């Protein structure tokens, strides 16, 4: 996903995926919970989930950049069967994030790939 300006709300259903925010920031709302994911953070969605998203940090010189890879549900089920986790809210069970260190450097915008924004549903 590449956007050169903040966006309006986008309502969608996220499929199981892992996403790395390379630059900028996006706000996600799931039910009553809200979280902002920014450069260097990753997100793991482990189940189909309705979300409202909005890119909140993006510009011509530093567009919002994120890479999302959809995951196979059967593989997720197999992996989660081996993980013992405490009780969590719906957002905490289905949407995980973690900071990445060090902050990733991305030169994609400098090579012209953001001239035509590609917007996926993630």
mmCIF file of C-alpha atoms in Angstrom:
data_model
loop_
_atom_site.group_PDB
_atom_site.id
_atom_site.type_symbol
_atom_site.label_atom_id
_atom_site.label_comp_id
_atom_site.label_asym_id
_atom_site.label_seq_id
_atom_site.Cartn_x
_atom_site.Cartn_y
_atom_site.Cartn_z
ATOM 1 C CA UNK A 1 0.000 0.000 0.000
ATOM 2 C CA UNK A 2 1.320 3.407 -0.917
ATOM 3 C CA UNK A 3 -0.481 6.687 -0.188
ATOM 4 C CA UNK A 4 0.912 10.199 -0.530
ATOM 5 C CA UNK A 5 -1.667 11.872 1.726
ATOM 6 C CA UNK A 6 -3.769 10.957 4.762
ATOM 7 C CA UNK A 7 -6.977 9.153 3.809
ATOM 8 C CA UNK A 8 -10.578 8.977 4.908
ATOM 9 C CA UNK A 9 -12.001 6.008 6.785
ATOM 10 C CA UNK A 10 -11.920 2.738 4.865
ATOM 11 C CA UNK A 11 -14.215 -0.024 6.113
ATOM 12 C CA UNK A 12 -13.044 -3.524 5.212
ATOM 13 C CA UNK A 13 -12.626 -7.074 6.412
ATOM 14 C CA UNK A 14 -9.022 -8.036 7.045
ATOM 15 C CA UNK A 15 -8.124 -11.612 6.196
ATOM 16 C CA UNK A 16 -5.322 -13.376 8.089
ATOM 17 C CA UNK A 17 -2.139 -11.482 7.223
ATOM 18 C CA UNK A 18 1.090 -10.040 8.465
ATOM 19 C CA UNK A 19 1.829 -6.421 7.685
ATOM 20 C CA UNK A 20 4.955 -4.299 8.135
ATOM 21 C CA UNK A 21 4.526 -0.532 8.166
ATOM 22 C CA UNK A 22 7.632 0.834 6.451
ATOM 23 C CA UNK A 23 6.792 4.537 6.599
ATOM 24 C CA UNK A 24 3.977 6.751 7.879
ATOM 25 C CA UNK A 25 1.140 5.669 10.163
ATOM 26 C CA UNK A 26 -2.329 4.125 10.014
ATOM 27 C CA UNK A 27 -5.110 4.109 12.617
ATOM 28 C CA UNK A 28 -7.168 0.929 12.930
ATOM 29 C CA UNK A 29 -10.439 0.596 14.820
ATOM 30 C CA UNK A 30 -11.839 -2.826 15.751
ATOM 31 C CA UNK A 31 -15.038 -2.650 17.776
ATOM 32 C CA UNK A 32 -14.369 -0.196 20.617
ATOM 33 C CA UNK A 33 -10.586 -0.477 20.423
ATOM 34 C CA UNK A 34 -8.334 1.853 18.460
ATOM 35 C CA UNK A 35 -4.617 1.678 17.772
ATOM 36 C CA UNK A 36 -2.149 3.570 15.574
ATOM 37 C CA UNK A 37 0.524 1.560 13.779
ATOM 38 C CA UNK A 38 3.546 3.481 12.561
ATOM 39 C CA UNK A 39 6.870 3.040 10.843
ATOM 40 C CA UNK A 40 8.765 0.012 12.101
ATOM 41 C CA UNK A 41 5.754 -1.753 13.612
ATOM 42 C CA UNK A 42 4.306 -5.033 12.400
ATOM 43 C CA UNK A 43 0.719 -6.255 12.594
ATOM 44 C CA UNK A 44 -0.492 -9.849 12.663
ATOM 45 C CA UNK A 45 -4.160 -10.546 11.899
ATOM 46 C CA UNK A 46 -5.043 -14.146 12.739
ATOM 47 C CA UNK A 47 -8.756 -14.256 11.787
ATOM 48 C CA UNK A 48 -11.195 -12.527 9.432
ATOM 49 C CA UNK A 49 -11.991 -9.252 11.156
ATOM 50 C CA UNK A 50 -14.030 -6.131 10.239
ATOM 51 C CA UNK A 51 -11.926 -2.997 10.702
ATOM 52 C CA UNK A 52 -12.040 0.699 10.006
ATOM 53 C CA UNK A 53 -8.687 2.041 8.854
ATOM 54 C CA UNK A 54 -7.369 5.486 8.087
ATOM 55 C CA UNK A 55 -3.888 6.530 7.005
ATOM 56 C CA UNK A 56 -3.013 9.367 9.371
ATOM 57 C CA UNK A 57 0.604 10.114 8.415
ATOM 58 C CA UNK A 58 1.612 10.421 4.762
ATOM 59 C CA UNK A 59 3.017 13.101 2.471
ATOM 60 C CA UNK A 60 4.424 13.605 -1.028
ATOM 61 C CA UNK A 61 7.984 13.382 0.283
ATOM 62 C CA UNK A 62 7.273 10.542 2.772
ATOM 63 C CA UNK A 63 4.260 8.489 1.638
ATOM 64 C CA UNK A 64 2.624 5.858 3.797
ATOM 65 C CA UNK A 65 4.198 2.540 2.795
ATOM 66 C CA UNK A 66 3.164 -0.879 4.048
ATOM 67 C CA UNK A 67 3.632 -4.437 2.869
ATOM 68 C CA UNK A 68 0.996 -7.060 3.714
ATOM 69 C CA UNK A 69 1.268 -10.795 3.121
ATOM 70 C CA UNK A 70 -1.849 -12.931 3.441
ATOM 71 C CA UNK A 71 -1.476 -16.080 5.556
ATOM 72 C CA UNK A 72 -2.863 -19.573 5.063
ATOM 73 C CA UNK A 73 -5.614 -20.254 7.636
ATOM 74 C CA UNK A 74 -4.831 -23.995 7.828
ATOM 75 C CA UNK A 75 -1.214 -23.245 8.726
ATOM 76 C CA UNK A 76 -2.329 -20.682 11.328
ATOM 77 C CA UNK A 77 -4.610 -23.249 12.969
ATOM 78 C CA UNK A 78 -1.792 -25.758 13.160
ATOM 79 C CA UNK A 79 0.591 -23.224 14.692
ATOM 80 C CA UNK A 80 -1.886 -21.788 17.201
ATOM 81 C CA UNK A 81 -2.797 -25.266 18.434
ATOM 82 C CA UNK A 82 0.726 -25.398 19.900
ATOM 83 C CA UNK A 83 0.620 -21.963 21.578
ATOM 84 C CA UNK A 84 -0.724 -21.480 25.112
ATOM 85 C CA UNK A 85 -1.915 -17.872 25.565
ATOM 86 C CA UNK A 86 -3.847 -16.083 28.342
ATOM 87 C CA UNK A 87 -7.406 -14.766 27.801
ATOM 88 C CA UNK A 88 -7.454 -11.596 25.683
ATOM 89 C CA UNK A 89 -9.932 -9.202 24.095
ATOM 90 C CA UNK A 90 -11.119 -9.783 20.518
ATOM 91 C CA UNK A 91 -8.680 -7.144 19.234
ATOM 92 C CA UNK A 92 -5.775 -8.635 21.183
ATOM 93 C CA UNK A 93 -6.599 -12.173 19.943
ATOM 94 C CA UNK A 94 -6.895 -11.244 16.271
ATOM 95 C CA UNK A 95 -4.605 -8.243 15.823
ATOM 96 C CA UNK A 96 -1.030 -8.258 17.098
ATOM 97 C CA UNK A 97 1.679 -5.712 16.608
ATOM 98 C CA UNK A 98 5.256 -5.263 17.659
ATOM 99 C CA UNK A 99 7.941 -2.665 17.133
ATOM 100 C CA UNK A 100 10.733 -3.552 14.747
ATOM 101 C CA UNK A 101 14.263 -2.560 15.626
ATOM 102 C CA UNK A 102 16.101 -0.880 14.075
ATOM 103 C CA UNK A 103 13.717 1.368 12.157
ATOM 104 C CA UNK A 104 13.621 0.035 8.596
ATOM 105 C CA UNK A 105 14.997 2.188 5.809
ATOM 106 C CA UNK A 106 12.952 2.118 2.657
ATOM 107 C CA UNK A 107 14.030 3.619 -0.627
ATOM 108 C CA UNK A 108 10.914 2.535 -2.573
ATOM 109 C CA UNK A 109 9.504 6.078 -2.778
ATOM 110 C CA UNK A 110 12.795 7.332 -4.199
ATOM 111 C CA UNK A 111 12.597 4.890 -7.130
ATOM 112 C CA UNK A 112 9.247 6.112 -8.423
ATOM 113 C CA UNK A 113 7.011 3.235 -7.364
ATOM 114 C CA UNK A 114 4.684 5.641 -5.590
ATOM 115 C CA UNK A 115 3.835 7.682 -8.654
ATOM 116 C CA UNK A 116 0.594 5.691 -9.007
ATOM 117 C CA UNK A 117 -0.737 4.818 -5.546
ATOM 118 C CA UNK A 118 -1.651 1.182 -5.144
ATOM 119 C CA UNK A 119 -4.269 0.728 -2.468
ATOM 120 C CA UNK A 120 -5.066 -2.752 -1.247
ATOM 121 C CA UNK A 121 -7.804 -3.584 1.245
ATOM 122 C CA UNK A 122 -5.182 -3.872 4.037
#
